[in-house]
Amino acid sequence: MFDFVVKGTAFSSENPKEVKSLKDHLFCISDKGIIAAVISPEEKEYSQIIKEYREQNKFYEYSENQIILPGFIDLHVHAPQWAQIGTAMDIPLNDWLHTYTFPLESKFSDEEFAKTVYSDLVSQLIANGTTTVLYFGTIHRAASRILAEICCDKGQRGLVGKVVMDDKEQNPDYYRDESTAEALAETEAFIQDIQKLAEKAPQGIYPVITPRFIPSCTDDALKGLGELAQKYDVHIQSHCSESDWEHNFVKDRFGKNDAMALNDFGLLTEKSVMAHCGLLADEDMQLFAKKGTAVAHCPISNVYFGNTVTPIAKLLHEYEVETGLGTDISGGFSPSLFDNVKQAVISSRMLEEGVDQNIESEKRGVANSRITLNEAFYLATAGGGESLSLPIGKLDVGYAWDAQIIDLVGKNTFIPRYSKEETLMNLFQKVLYLARPEYIQEVWIQGKKVHEINKRMTEV
Ligand code: GUN
Ligand code: FE
């Protein structure tokens, strides 16, 4: 009845605040890679299922020194910027784009170069436990298609955008779309191309409409992209209210904030994911909630380029905006969502107000801004799934079997437990704070094992 059954101890978000622990549960996976049943040791069929699937050699059992987490969902990666990861973090956003990033991205006209960088990146992200990624490519249709093909080959769920930058004043001549008409035609051709490619990818490959950010696009391009989004009902991604420079640029051009301007062009939909959003006004958040548009929170990048802390507690609880997590490679230096989970908590604690608001020197910060580790984990998993409107990010019935197996005590790993009474939720916290990529023993996407540590899964 099931394709295979997995036994192990797992953690999965119930909602933004609550994580449930599933000790020694059985995860029964269908031939489509979907979780068809989750069975606890108390249920009467538990032993029978183990016996039956063990006999058929379709039973995977993880030990008490291993735990299962849902695969992470990265809502914001600039794939070409992998080539400059961990470097060029020294200047403000707009200078950074022109000094380092546009020259690098322009090199992706070279398809061989694209193949090398994208292949390394997709492997690295999988090894870091990331099973779904919302990618910006470059302006090049061919290189962006190569990225989607590599996701197909390696089994990663990829949502990929050919970037649109058609404004002749804001973008350098060596790196922009030739014309607005060409930018729109190339985007439409890319959508059709990727939808065709997707027929061969059971884990899901999706085209994404990708205006880089408002300053890089003409009004006609933004309008045309909104129309394409409606015609093809595809995902949309962009940067929104990230930095002071960009925020003020949009205000000068349209007399309103990014969110309102993007909405005027039909670019805020249920399938939109907007990166950063550190400078959203309350009305912008309300609009996001109304439209079902999601925020990709990039806490490491925001320290370097946004100079802001995105108000996640407010987005999640006051306005109930769909929110997930992004590395923003290479605005963020780390390919790991474990690192971004930690930074999301750290940044929110820094935004928190002083202890006693009656004392003058403690009147600082923003009340109720801290988030918990559970909430940060939600962003990296279930929140990401909701943001993309896909059944991913939870270890629950109807969701894809996207999982990472964490080794607690091995040759290169050590997450200490000194008491048998230690709760599973304590262990969960230790794992999120201490796990490194070398702790991730296996990664599964849509029921298929795509990574085993120290073993090459696909030939490049
Ligand atoms: N805004 C426009 N382009 C970019 C980019 O590549 N990275 C970041 N962080 N912000 C941007
Ligand atoms: Fe970005």
Tab-separated table of C-alpha atoms in Angstrom, residues 16 75 235 269-277 280 285-297 310 312 314-325 378-379 382-390:
chain	number	residue	atom	x	y	z
A	16	PRO	CA	3.981	29.496	14.301
A	75	LEU	CA	12.687	31.677	0.031
A	235	HIS	CA	4.871	32.635	-8.719
A	269	THR	CA	-0.720	37.925	-5.399
A	270	GLU	CA	-1.196	34.759	-3.367
A	271	LYS	CA	1.863	33.384	-5.183
A	272	SER	CA	4.127	36.410	-4.570
A	273	VAL	CA	7.108	36.288	-2.227
A	274	MET	CA	8.800	39.580	-1.435
A	275	ALA	CA	12.297	39.584	0.031
A	276	HIS	CA	13.377	41.602	3.077
A	277	CYS	CA	10.437	43.959	3.790
A	280	LEU	CA	7.034	47.947	5.456
A	285	MET	CA	1.477	44.683	5.971
A	286	GLN	CA	-2.300	44.859	5.800
A	287	LEU	CA	-2.117	44.774	2.022
A	288	PHE	CA	0.212	41.732	2.111
A	289	ALA	CA	-2.249	39.924	4.391
A	290	LYS	CA	-5.188	40.791	2.147
A	291	LYS	CA	-3.422	39.647	-1.016
A	292	GLY	CA	-1.875	36.518	0.529
A	293	THR	CA	1.577	37.814	-0.429
A	294	ALA	CA	4.461	36.407	1.598
A	295	VAL	CA	7.589	37.893	3.158
A	296	ALA	CA	10.996	36.226	2.765
A	297	HIS	CA	12.830	37.207	5.930
A	310	THR	CA	12.138	43.024	9.804
A	312	ILE	CA	8.540	39.311	12.236
A	314	LYS	CA	4.212	41.825	14.110
A	315	LEU	CA	3.929	40.260	10.642
A	316	LEU	CA	3.096	36.836	12.046
A	317	HIS	CA	0.772	37.724	14.888
A	318	GLU	CA	-0.659	41.194	14.338
A	319	TYR	CA	-1.239	41.022	10.584
A	320	GLU	CA	-0.962	37.260	9.945
A	321	VAL	CA	1.201	37.718	6.885
A	322	GLU	CA	2.648	34.498	5.449
A	323	THR	CA	6.335	34.567	6.287
A	324	GLY	CA	9.340	32.331	5.634
A	325	LEU	CA	13.117	32.500	5.740
A	378	TYR	CA	8.386	27.607	11.598
A	379	LEU	CA	9.749	30.242	9.201
A	382	ALA	CA	5.937	25.327	7.440
A	383	GLY	CA	5.964	29.110	6.965
A	384	GLY	CA	8.019	28.678	3.798
A	385	GLY	CA	5.562	26.091	2.500
A	386	GLU	CA	2.593	28.381	3.114
A	387	SER	CA	4.439	31.258	1.489
A	388	LEU	CA	4.868	29.219	-1.691
A	389	SER	CA	1.332	27.746	-1.508
A	390	LEU	CA	2.822	24.230	-1.704
